[in-house]
Amino acid sequence: MNTANDATEQPMVRFDGVTKSYGALTVLDDLRLDIGRGEKVAIIGPSGSGKTTVLRMLMTLERINDGVIWVDGEPMTHMEKGGRLVPADPRHLRRVRAKVGMVFQHFNLFPHMTALGNCIEAPITVLGLSRREAEERAAELLDLVGLADKKEHYPAQLSGGQQQRVAIARALAMRPKVMLFDEVTSALDPELCGEVLQVIRKLGSEHDLTMLMVTHQMGFAKEFADRVCFFYQGKICEQGNPQDMFAAPQNERTRQFLRAVMDSV
Amino acid sequence: MWDWEYAISIMPALGKAALVTIQATGIGFLLALVLGLILALLRMSGPRMGWAVSALIEFIRSTPLLIQIFFLYFVFPSFGIVLDAFTAGVIALGLHYGCYCAEVYRAGLEAVPRGQWEASIALNLGTYATFKDVILPQAIPPIVPALGNYLVALFKETPLLSAIAVLELMQTAKMMGSETFRYTEPMTLVGIIFLLMSLVSAAGIRWLERRLNRRSAR
Ligand SMILES: Nc1ncnc2c1ncn2[C@@H]1O[C@H](COP(=O)(O)OP(=O)(O)O)[C@@H](O)[C@H]1O
Ligand SMILES: [Mg+2]
């Protein structure tokens, strides 16, 4: 599962002593985490524990203060220059970032483009696909997320669950190796969560994607993830396979957290 | 008091002058739109550049347009830049209103949610595509009314160009008055022409606004 110890294969993502702070507030402290190729990792933890920040750093939306993030065997936040690692320039960031895609809590669809338009914009302008190729691919992906009949709809004409599914298709259209999901159902009405989780399940089984998801849905994490990481105050407090961790959490903080979320359901 | 025969006799000349006014307005405003956008984008491009651009905008906005017109026409030649009156006047209008438009663009750009920028990064869009395809199409429709107001304001300030003898409506009317010693007809007609053109452009802006609203309501 976790291939980090396998010397023949590099992990897909490696956080190597990563620290992130905002002013005096240290949000993530010396984070060390390897994620294997194709591994599905669920990140759980109380609000403010740094879960979103982990994903945002990996998407290069946040600069890190210390450490190195590696993606697919090469440094992302840094680049090699004269045998040393120096902070990455925009070109390097852009090249490595292409391997990562992200789905946001609030969808962040482009409101002035149709579902199809959202899914072809970057493939055409960034990957250089022809409009026809891009549209064919986008149509396949919209079909995969169950929205083949909504291609020409604008985001405002879609339900939250449908918008989030378009956002997933849009991210997939860039062919990332790693997909990040940040509480992708928490802005949705409960009855719309299922359709989005269903799509994520499908991705998990059909693609050899590496997936990192922040979620509050313990049931889904348990069934879907290969590994669960519990964050507490900017550190990984406990991690392990979901069966063990949900059945018998080792750490007192994990126990408290799990009790609290189970109670609230 | 009102001489119809005289009024009618000056109409062709006023019509020609109205064309000059329209040209000055059109070119001046186009310049203001482009310059305003460039200034707004430069201002976002970094703290030092932002500061310099803000200072320039503040400076231009807080000095009178008339002085800027004079400066371009009478002072620039001593730096070796000689502009004819129409060109100098139009550039001054464009520069002055460009600074006002820059503020409007800034408000529009700031109103685009941060998530749109983040989605653009996550999709690896370059800076150019991010602005052209994602940010500007969302930033501009809401500010069309405010930009439209500046179009009308610029239009109403074109008589200032008479100060450097551009043959627009005001200058033409003034010359007619000083030749015949009759100011009533030329000035009244010029006022009416301005009124009509203001009404037409206001209607045009409202139409554009409605169209854009309908599009973004989709
Ligand atoms: N831009 C920011 N400026 C200052 N503090 C921030 C910023 N973003 C996040 N934080 C702080 O970082 C901590 C972790 O945030 P986050 O990663 O969003 O937590 P989570 O997703 O686990 O709820 C929180 O205390 C939050 O207040
Ligand atoms: Mg969060």
Coordinates of C-alpha atoms and ligand atoms in Angstrom, one line a residue:
Chain A
M1 CA 0.0 0.0 0.0
N2 CA 2.4 2.6 1.2
T3 CA 5.2 2.2 -1.3
A4 CA 7.5 4.7 0.4
N5 CA 9.7 1.9 1.9
D6 CA 10.0 0.2 -1.4
A7 CA 13.4 1.3 -2.7
T8 CA 12.5 0.4 -6.3
E9 CA 9.7 2.9 -6.4
Q10 CA 9.4 6.5 -5.4
P11 CA 6.3 7.6 -3.5
M12 CA 3.9 9.7 -5.6
V13 CA 3.9 12.5 -3.0
R14 CA 6.4 13.2 -0.3
F15 CA 6.2 15.9 2.4
D16 CA 9.7 16.1 3.7
G17 CA 9.8 18.1 6.9
V18 CA 7.3 20.7 5.6
T19 CA 6.5 23.6 7.8
K20 CA 3.9 26.3 7.1
S21 CA 3.2 29.3 9.2
Y22 CA 1.2 32.5 9.0
G23 CA 3.2 35.1 10.9
A24 CA 3.7 33.7 14.4
L25 CA 1.1 30.9 13.9
T26 CA 2.6 27.6 12.9
V27 CA -0.1 25.8 11.0
L28 CA 1.9 22.7 10.0
D29 CA 4.9 21.6 11.9
D30 CA 7.6 19.5 10.3
L31 CA 5.2 17.4 8.3
R32 CA 6.5 14.1 7.1
L33 CA 4.2 12.1 4.9
D34 CA 4.6 9.7 2.0
I35 CA 1.8 8.8 -0.3
G36 CA 2.2 5.8 -2.6
R37 CA 1.2 5.6 -6.2
G38 CA -2.5 5.0 -6.5
E39 CA -3.0 5.2 -2.8
K40 CA -6.2 6.7 -1.5
V41 CA -5.6 8.7 1.7
A42 CA -8.3 10.3 3.8
I43 CA -7.3 13.3 6.0
I44 CA -9.4 13.8 9.0
G45 CA -9.2 16.1 12.0
P46 CA -10.8 18.9 13.9
S47 CA -11.4 22.3 12.2
G48 CA -8.2 24.4 12.1
S49 CA -5.9 21.4 12.3
G50 CA -4.3 22.2 9.0
K51 CA -6.0 19.7 6.7
T52 CA -6.9 22.2 3.9
T53 CA -3.4 23.7 4.2
V54 CA -1.8 20.4 3.3
L55 CA -3.8 20.2 0.1
R56 CA -3.3 23.9 -0.8
M57 CA 0.5 23.5 -0.4
L58 CA 0.5 20.5 -2.7
M59 CA -1.6 22.5 -5.2
T60 CA 1.0 25.3 -4.9
L61 CA -1.7 27.7 -3.7
E62 CA 0.4 28.3 -0.5
R63 CA 4.2 28.8 -0.2
I64 CA 5.9 26.6 2.4
N65 CA 8.3 28.0 5.0
D66 CA 10.5 25.0 5.3
G67 CA 11.1 21.5 4.0
V68 CA 10.5 20.1 0.5
I69 CA 7.4 18.7 -1.2
W70 CA 8.2 16.0 -3.8
V71 CA 5.8 14.9 -6.5
D72 CA 6.4 11.8 -8.7
G73 CA 10.0 11.6 -7.7
E74 CA 11.0 15.2 -8.3
P75 CA 11.0 18.2 -6.0
M76 CA 8.0 20.5 -6.5
T77 CA 8.6 23.4 -4.2
H78 CA 12.3 23.4 -5.1
M79 CA 14.4 22.6 -8.1
E80 CA 17.9 21.3 -8.5
K81 CA 20.5 23.8 -9.5
G82 CA 24.2 23.0 -9.3
G83 CA 23.6 19.9 -7.2
R84 CA 21.6 21.9 -4.6
L85 CA 17.9 22.4 -4.1
V86 CA 16.8 26.0 -4.6
P87 CA 13.3 27.4 -4.4
A88 CA 11.3 26.7 -7.6
D89 CA 10.8 29.3 -10.2
P90 CA 7.3 29.8 -11.7
R91 CA 8.2 27.7 -14.7
H92 CA 9.3 24.7 -12.6
L93 CA 6.2 25.1 -10.4
R94 CA 4.0 25.1 -13.5
R95 CA 5.6 22.0 -14.9
V96 CA 5.3 19.9 -11.8
R97 CA 1.9 21.3 -10.9
A98 CA 0.5 19.7 -14.0
K99 CA 0.6 16.4 -12.2
V100 CA -1.8 17.6 -9.5
G101 CA -5.5 18.5 -9.7
M102 CA -7.8 19.8 -7.1
V103 CA -11.5 19.9 -6.3
F104 CA -12.6 22.7 -4.0
Q105 CA -15.2 22.8 -1.2
H106 CA -17.1 25.6 -3.0
F107 CA -16.6 24.2 -6.6
N108 CA -15.0 27.3 -8.0
L109 CA -16.5 26.6 -11.4
F110 CA -16.2 29.4 -14.0
P111 CA -19.7 30.8 -13.9
H112 CA -19.6 32.4 -17.4
M113 CA -18.8 29.0 -19.1
T114 CA -21.0 26.0 -19.7
A115 CA -20.2 22.7 -18.1
L116 CA -18.4 21.7 -21.3
G117 CA -16.7 25.1 -21.5
N118 CA -15.3 24.6 -18.0
C119 CA -13.9 21.2 -19.0
I120 CA -12.2 22.3 -22.2
E121 CA -10.7 25.7 -21.2
A122 CA -7.5 24.4 -19.7
P123 CA -7.0 21.4 -22.0
I124 CA -7.1 23.8 -25.0
T125 CA -5.0 26.6 -23.6
V126 CA -2.6 24.6 -21.5
L127 CA -2.3 21.1 -23.0
G128 CA -2.8 22.5 -26.5
L129 CA -5.6 20.1 -27.5
S130 CA -7.7 21.0 -30.5
R131 CA -11.2 22.1 -29.7
R132 CA -12.6 18.9 -31.1
E133 CA -10.3 16.7 -29.1
A134 CA -10.9 18.6 -26.0
E135 CA -14.7 18.5 -26.4
E136 CA -14.6 14.7 -27.1
R137 CA -12.6 14.2 -23.9
A138 CA -14.8 16.5 -21.9
A139 CA -17.9 14.8 -23.1
E140 CA -16.5 11.4 -22.0
L141 CA -15.6 12.9 -18.5
L142 CA -19.0 14.5 -18.1
D143 CA -20.5 11.2 -19.0
L144 CA -18.3 9.5 -16.4
V145 CA -19.7 11.9 -13.7
G146 CA -23.2 11.3 -14.9
L147 CA -23.8 14.7 -16.6
A148 CA -23.8 13.8 -20.3
D149 CA -27.1 15.7 -20.7
K150 CA -25.9 18.9 -18.9
K151 CA -23.0 19.8 -21.2
E152 CA -24.6 23.1 -22.3
H153 CA -25.8 24.1 -18.9
Y154 CA -24.2 27.0 -17.0
P155 CA -23.2 26.4 -13.4
A156 CA -26.1 28.6 -12.1
Q157 CA -28.4 26.1 -13.8
L158 CA -27.0 23.1 -12.0
S159 CA -27.6 21.9 -8.4
G160 CA -24.6 21.9 -6.0
G161 CA -24.0 18.2 -6.5
Q162 CA -24.0 18.6 -10.3
Q163 CA -21.7 21.6 -10.1
Q164 CA -19.3 19.6 -7.9
R165 CA -19.4 16.7 -10.4
V166 CA -18.5 19.2 -13.2
A167 CA -15.6 20.4 -11.1
I168 CA -14.4 16.8 -10.8
A169 CA -14.6 16.3 -14.6
R170 CA -12.8 19.6 -15.1
A171 CA -9.9 18.6 -12.9
L172 CA -9.7 15.2 -14.5
A173 CA -9.6 16.7 -18.0
M174 CA -6.1 17.9 -17.2
R175 CA -5.0 14.2 -16.6
P176 CA -3.5 14.7 -13.2
K177 CA -1.7 11.8 -11.4
V178 CA -2.8 13.1 -8.0
M179 CA -6.3 14.4 -7.2
L180 CA -7.0 16.5 -4.1
F181 CA -10.5 16.8 -2.7
D182 CA -11.1 19.3 0.0
E183 CA -14.3 18.6 1.9
V184 CA -16.0 18.4 -1.5
T185 CA -19.4 17.5 0.0
S186 CA -19.5 19.9 2.9
A187 CA -21.1 22.7 1.0
L188 CA -23.9 20.4 -0.3
D189 CA -27.3 19.5 1.1
P190 CA -27.1 16.1 2.6
E191 CA -29.2 14.5 -0.1
L192 CA -26.7 15.6 -2.8
C193 CA -23.6 14.2 -1.1
G194 CA -24.3 10.7 -2.3
E195 CA -24.0 11.4 -6.0
V196 CA -20.6 13.2 -5.5
L197 CA -19.2 10.4 -3.3
Q198 CA -20.5 7.9 -5.9
V199 CA -18.4 9.6 -8.5
I200 CA -15.3 9.6 -6.3
R201 CA -15.8 5.9 -5.6
K202 CA -16.0 5.2 -9.3
L203 CA -12.7 7.2 -9.9
G204 CA -11.1 5.2 -7.1
S205 CA -12.0 1.9 -8.8
E206 CA -11.5 2.8 -12.4
H207 CA -8.4 4.9 -12.3
D208 CA -4.9 4.4 -10.9
L209 CA -5.2 7.9 -9.5
T210 CA -3.5 8.9 -6.3
M211 CA -6.2 10.5 -4.2
L212 CA -5.9 12.7 -1.1
M213 CA -9.2 13.8 0.5
V214 CA -10.1 15.9 3.4
T215 CA -13.4 14.7 4.7
H216 CA -15.7 14.7 7.6
Q217 CA -17.6 11.7 6.4
M218 CA -16.1 8.9 8.5
G219 CA -18.2 6.3 6.9
F220 CA -16.9 7.2 3.4
A221 CA -13.3 7.4 4.7
K222 CA -13.6 4.0 6.2
E223 CA -15.0 2.3 3.1
F224 CA -12.9 4.2 0.6
A225 CA -9.5 5.0 1.9
D226 CA -6.4 2.8 2.1
R227 CA -5.1 4.9 4.9
V228 CA -6.5 7.5 7.3
C229 CA -4.4 10.4 8.7
F230 CA -5.7 12.1 11.8
F231 CA -4.4 15.7 12.0
Y232 CA -4.3 17.6 15.3
Q233 CA -2.9 21.1 15.7
G234 CA -0.7 20.9 12.6
K235 CA 0.7 17.4 13.2
I236 CA -0.2 13.9 12.2
C237 CA -1.4 12.5 15.5
E238 CA -2.2 9.1 14.3
Q239 CA -2.5 7.2 11.0
G240 CA -3.3 3.8 9.8
N241 CA -5.7 1.7 7.9
P242 CA -9.3 2.7 8.4
Q243 CA -10.5 -0.5 9.9
D244 CA -8.0 -0.5 12.7
M245 CA -8.1 3.1 13.3
F246 CA -11.9 3.5 13.5
A247 CA -12.2 0.3 15.5
A248 CA -9.4 0.9 18.0
P249 CA -7.8 4.3 17.8
Q250 CA -4.5 4.4 19.7
N251 CA -4.3 8.0 20.6
E252 CA -6.6 9.7 23.1
R253 CA -7.1 12.7 20.8
T254 CA -8.2 10.5 18.0
R255 CA -10.6 8.7 20.3
Q256 CA -12.1 12.1 21.5
F257 CA -12.4 13.3 17.9
L258 CA -14.0 10.2 16.6
R259 CA -16.4 10.1 19.5
A260 CA -17.4 13.7 18.8
V261 CA -18.0 13.2 15.1
M262 CA -19.9 9.9 15.6
D263 CA -22.1 11.6 18.2
S264 CA -22.9 14.5 15.9
V265 CA -24.2 12.2 13.2
Chain B
M1 CA -34.2 87.3 -30.1
W2 CA -34.0 84.0 -32.0
D3 CA -33.2 84.2 -35.7
W4 CA -34.3 81.0 -37.4
E5 CA -32.6 81.9 -40.7
Y6 CA -29.3 82.3 -38.9
A7 CA -29.8 79.2 -36.9
I8 CA -30.4 77.1 -39.9
S9 CA -27.4 78.7 -41.8
I10 CA -25.0 77.6 -39.1
M11 CA -26.3 74.1 -38.8
P12 CA -24.1 72.4 -41.4
A13 CA -20.9 73.8 -39.8
L14 CA -22.2 72.7 -36.3
G15 CA -22.9 69.3 -37.7
K16 CA -19.3 69.0 -38.9
A17 CA -18.1 70.2 -35.5
A18 CA -20.3 67.6 -33.8
L19 CA -18.4 65.0 -35.8
V20 CA -15.1 66.3 -34.3
T21 CA -16.6 66.1 -30.8
I22 CA -17.8 62.6 -31.4
Q23 CA -14.4 61.6 -32.7
A24 CA -12.6 63.1 -29.8
T25 CA -15.0 61.4 -27.4
G26 CA -14.7 58.0 -29.2
I27 CA -11.0 57.9 -29.5
G28 CA -10.4 59.5 -26.1
F29 CA -12.7 57.0 -24.4
L30 CA -11.2 54.0 -26.2
L31 CA -7.8 55.2 -25.1
A32 CA -9.1 55.6 -21.5
L33 CA -10.5 52.1 -21.6
V34 CA -7.3 50.5 -22.8
L35 CA -5.0 52.7 -20.6
G36 CA -7.3 52.2 -17.6
L37 CA -7.0 48.4 -17.9
I38 CA -3.3 48.5 -18.4
L39 CA -2.9 50.7 -15.3
A40 CA -5.2 48.5 -13.2
L41 CA -3.2 45.4 -14.2
L42 CA 0.1 47.0 -13.6
R43 CA -1.1 48.1 -10.2
M44 CA -1.8 44.4 -9.4
S45 CA 1.6 43.2 -10.7
G46 CA 3.7 43.9 -7.6
P47 CA 4.0 46.1 -4.6
R48 CA 6.6 48.6 -6.1
M49 CA 4.9 48.9 -9.4
G50 CA 1.6 49.1 -7.7
W51 CA 2.8 52.0 -5.6
A52 CA 4.2 53.9 -8.6
V53 CA 1.0 53.4 -10.6
S54 CA -1.2 54.5 -7.7
A55 CA 0.9 57.6 -7.3
L56 CA 0.6 58.4 -11.0
I57 CA -3.2 57.9 -10.9
E58 CA -3.6 60.0 -7.9
F59 CA -1.5 62.8 -9.4
I60 CA -3.4 62.8 -12.7
R61 CA -6.8 62.6 -11.0
S62 CA -6.1 65.5 -8.7
T63 CA -4.9 67.9 -11.3
P64 CA -7.3 69.7 -13.6
L65 CA -7.9 68.2 -17.1
L66 CA -7.5 71.7 -18.6
I67 CA -3.9 72.0 -17.2
Q68 CA -3.1 68.5 -18.6
I69 CA -4.4 69.6 -22.0
F70 CA -2.3 72.7 -22.0
F71 CA 0.7 70.7 -20.8
L72 CA 0.5 68.3 -23.6
Y73 CA 0.0 70.9 -26.2
F74 CA 2.2 73.8 -25.1
V75 CA 4.9 72.2 -22.8
F76 CA 5.6 68.9 -24.5
P77 CA 7.0 70.6 -27.7
S78 CA 9.9 71.9 -25.5
F79 CA 10.8 68.3 -24.8
G80 CA 10.7 67.7 -28.6
I81 CA 7.3 66.1 -28.7
V82 CA 5.0 68.2 -30.9
L83 CA 1.4 67.2 -31.1
D84 CA -1.4 68.8 -33.1
A85 CA -4.2 70.2 -31.1
F86 CA -6.7 67.3 -31.7
T87 CA -4.1 64.6 -30.9
A88 CA -2.9 66.4 -27.7
G89 CA -6.5 67.0 -26.6
V90 CA -7.5 63.4 -27.2
I91 CA -4.5 62.0 -25.4
A92 CA -5.2 64.3 -22.4
L93 CA -8.8 63.1 -22.3
G94 CA -7.7 59.5 -22.6
L95 CA -5.1 59.8 -19.9
H96 CA -7.3 61.7 -17.5
Y97 CA -10.2 59.4 -17.8
G98 CA -8.0 56.3 -18.1
C99 CA -7.0 57.0 -14.5
Y100 CA -10.7 57.1 -13.4
C101 CA -11.3 53.9 -15.4
A102 CA -8.4 52.2 -13.7
E103 CA -10.1 52.6 -10.4
V104 CA -13.3 51.1 -11.8
Y105 CA -11.4 48.2 -13.3
R106 CA -9.7 47.6 -10.0
A107 CA -13.1 47.4 -8.2
G108 CA -14.3 45.0 -10.9
L109 CA -11.1 42.8 -10.6
E110 CA -11.3 42.8 -6.8
A111 CA -14.9 41.6 -6.9
V112 CA -13.9 38.4 -8.7
P113 CA -13.8 35.7 -5.9
R114 CA -10.5 34.4 -4.9
G115 CA -11.6 30.9 -5.7
Q116 CA -11.6 31.8 -9.4
W117 CA -7.9 32.6 -9.3
E118 CA -7.2 29.4 -7.3
A119 CA -9.1 27.3 -9.8
S120 CA -7.1 28.9 -12.6
I121 CA -3.9 27.9 -10.8
A122 CA -5.1 24.4 -10.1
L123 CA -5.9 24.0 -13.8
N124 CA -2.4 25.4 -14.6
L125 CA -3.7 28.2 -16.7
G126 CA -1.1 30.8 -17.5
T127 CA -1.4 34.5 -16.5
Y128 CA -2.6 35.6 -19.9
A129 CA -5.3 32.9 -20.2
T130 CA -6.4 33.5 -16.6
F131 CA -7.0 37.2 -17.2
K132 CA -8.5 36.8 -20.7
D133 CA -10.7 33.8 -20.2
V134 CA -11.5 33.7 -16.5
I135 CA -11.0 37.0 -14.7
L136 CA -11.9 39.7 -17.2
P137 CA -15.1 38.2 -18.5
Q138 CA -16.3 38.2 -14.9
A139 CA -14.8 41.6 -13.8
I140 CA -16.0 43.7 -16.7
P141 CA -19.8 43.2 -17.1
P142 CA -20.6 44.5 -13.6
I143 CA -18.6 47.7 -14.2
V144 CA -20.1 48.6 -17.6
P145 CA -22.5 51.1 -16.0
A146 CA -19.6 52.9 -14.1
L147 CA -17.5 52.9 -17.3
G148 CA -20.5 54.3 -19.2
N149 CA -20.8 57.1 -16.7
Y150 CA -17.3 58.1 -17.5
L151 CA -18.0 58.0 -21.2
V152 CA -20.7 60.6 -20.7
A153 CA -18.5 62.6 -18.4
L154 CA -15.7 62.6 -20.9
F155 CA -18.0 63.6 -23.7
K156 CA -19.2 66.6 -21.6
E157 CA -15.7 67.7 -21.0
T158 CA -14.7 67.8 -24.7
P159 CA -15.5 71.6 -24.8
L160 CA -12.2 72.0 -22.9
L161 CA -10.5 71.2 -26.1
S162 CA -11.6 74.6 -27.4
A163 CA -8.9 76.0 -25.2
I164 CA -6.3 74.8 -27.6
A165 CA -8.5 75.6 -30.6
V166 CA -9.7 72.2 -31.6
L167 CA -12.6 72.8 -33.9
E168 CA -15.1 70.9 -31.9
L169 CA -18.6 72.1 -31.1
M170 CA -17.7 74.7 -28.5
Q171 CA -14.9 76.2 -30.4
T172 CA -16.9 76.4 -33.5
A173 CA -19.8 78.1 -31.7
K174 CA -17.4 80.5 -30.1
M175 CA -16.0 81.5 -33.4
M176 CA -19.4 81.9 -35.0
G177 CA -20.4 84.2 -32.1
S178 CA -17.3 86.4 -32.3
E179 CA -17.8 86.8 -36.1
T180 CA -21.5 87.7 -36.0
F181 CA -21.8 88.9 -32.4
R182 CA -24.7 86.5 -32.1
Y183 CA -24.2 83.9 -29.4
T184 CA -27.8 82.9 -28.7
E185 CA -28.3 80.6 -31.7
P186 CA -24.9 78.8 -31.8
M187 CA -24.7 78.3 -28.0
T188 CA -28.3 77.1 -27.7
L189 CA -27.9 74.7 -30.6
V190 CA -24.6 73.3 -29.2
G191 CA -26.4 72.8 -25.9
I192 CA -29.2 70.9 -27.6
I193 CA -26.8 68.8 -29.6
F194 CA -24.9 67.8 -26.4
L195 CA -28.2 67.0 -24.7
L196 CA -29.3 64.8 -27.6
M197 CA -26.0 63.0 -27.8
S198 CA -26.0 62.4 -24.0
L199 CA -29.4 60.9 -24.1
V200 CA -28.5 58.7 -27.0
S201 CA -25.3 57.4 -25.3
A202 CA -27.1 56.9 -22.0
A203 CA -29.7 54.8 -23.8
G204 CA -26.9 52.8 -25.5
I205 CA -25.3 52.1 -22.2
R206 CA -28.5 51.0 -20.6
W207 CA -29.1 48.6 -23.5
L208 CA -25.6 47.2 -23.2
E209 CA -26.1 46.8 -19.4
R210 CA -29.4 44.9 -19.9
R211 CA -27.8 42.6 -22.5
L212 CA -24.9 41.8 -20.2
N213 CA -27.2 41.2 -17.2
R214 CA -29.2 38.8 -19.2
R215 CA -26.1 37.0 -20.2
S216 CA -24.8 36.7 -16.7
A217 CA -28.2 35.7 -15.4
R218 CA -28.1 32.5 -17.4
Ligands
LIG1 N1 -4.5 32.8 4.9 C1 -4.4 32.5 6.2 N2 -3.9 33.5 7.1 C2 -3.8 33.2 8.4 N3 -4.1 32.0 9.0 C3 -4.6 31.1 8.2 C4 -4.8 31.3 6.8 N4 -5.3 30.1 6.2 C5 -5.4 29.3 7.3 N5 -5.0 29.8 8.4 C6 -5.0 29.2 9.7 O1 -4.4 28.0 9.6 C7 -4.9 27.0 10.4 C8 -5.2 25.7 9.6 O2 -6.2 26.0 8.6 P1 -6.8 24.9 7.7 O3 -5.7 24.2 7.0 O4 -7.8 25.6 6.8 O5 -7.5 24.0 8.7 P2 -8.6 22.9 8.4 O6 -8.8 22.7 6.9 O7 -8.1 21.6 9.1 O8 -9.9 23.3 9.1 C9 -6.2 27.6 11.0 O9 -5.8 28.0 12.4 C10 -6.4 28.8 10.2 O10 -7.0 29.8 11.0
MG2 MG -10.5 23.0 5.7

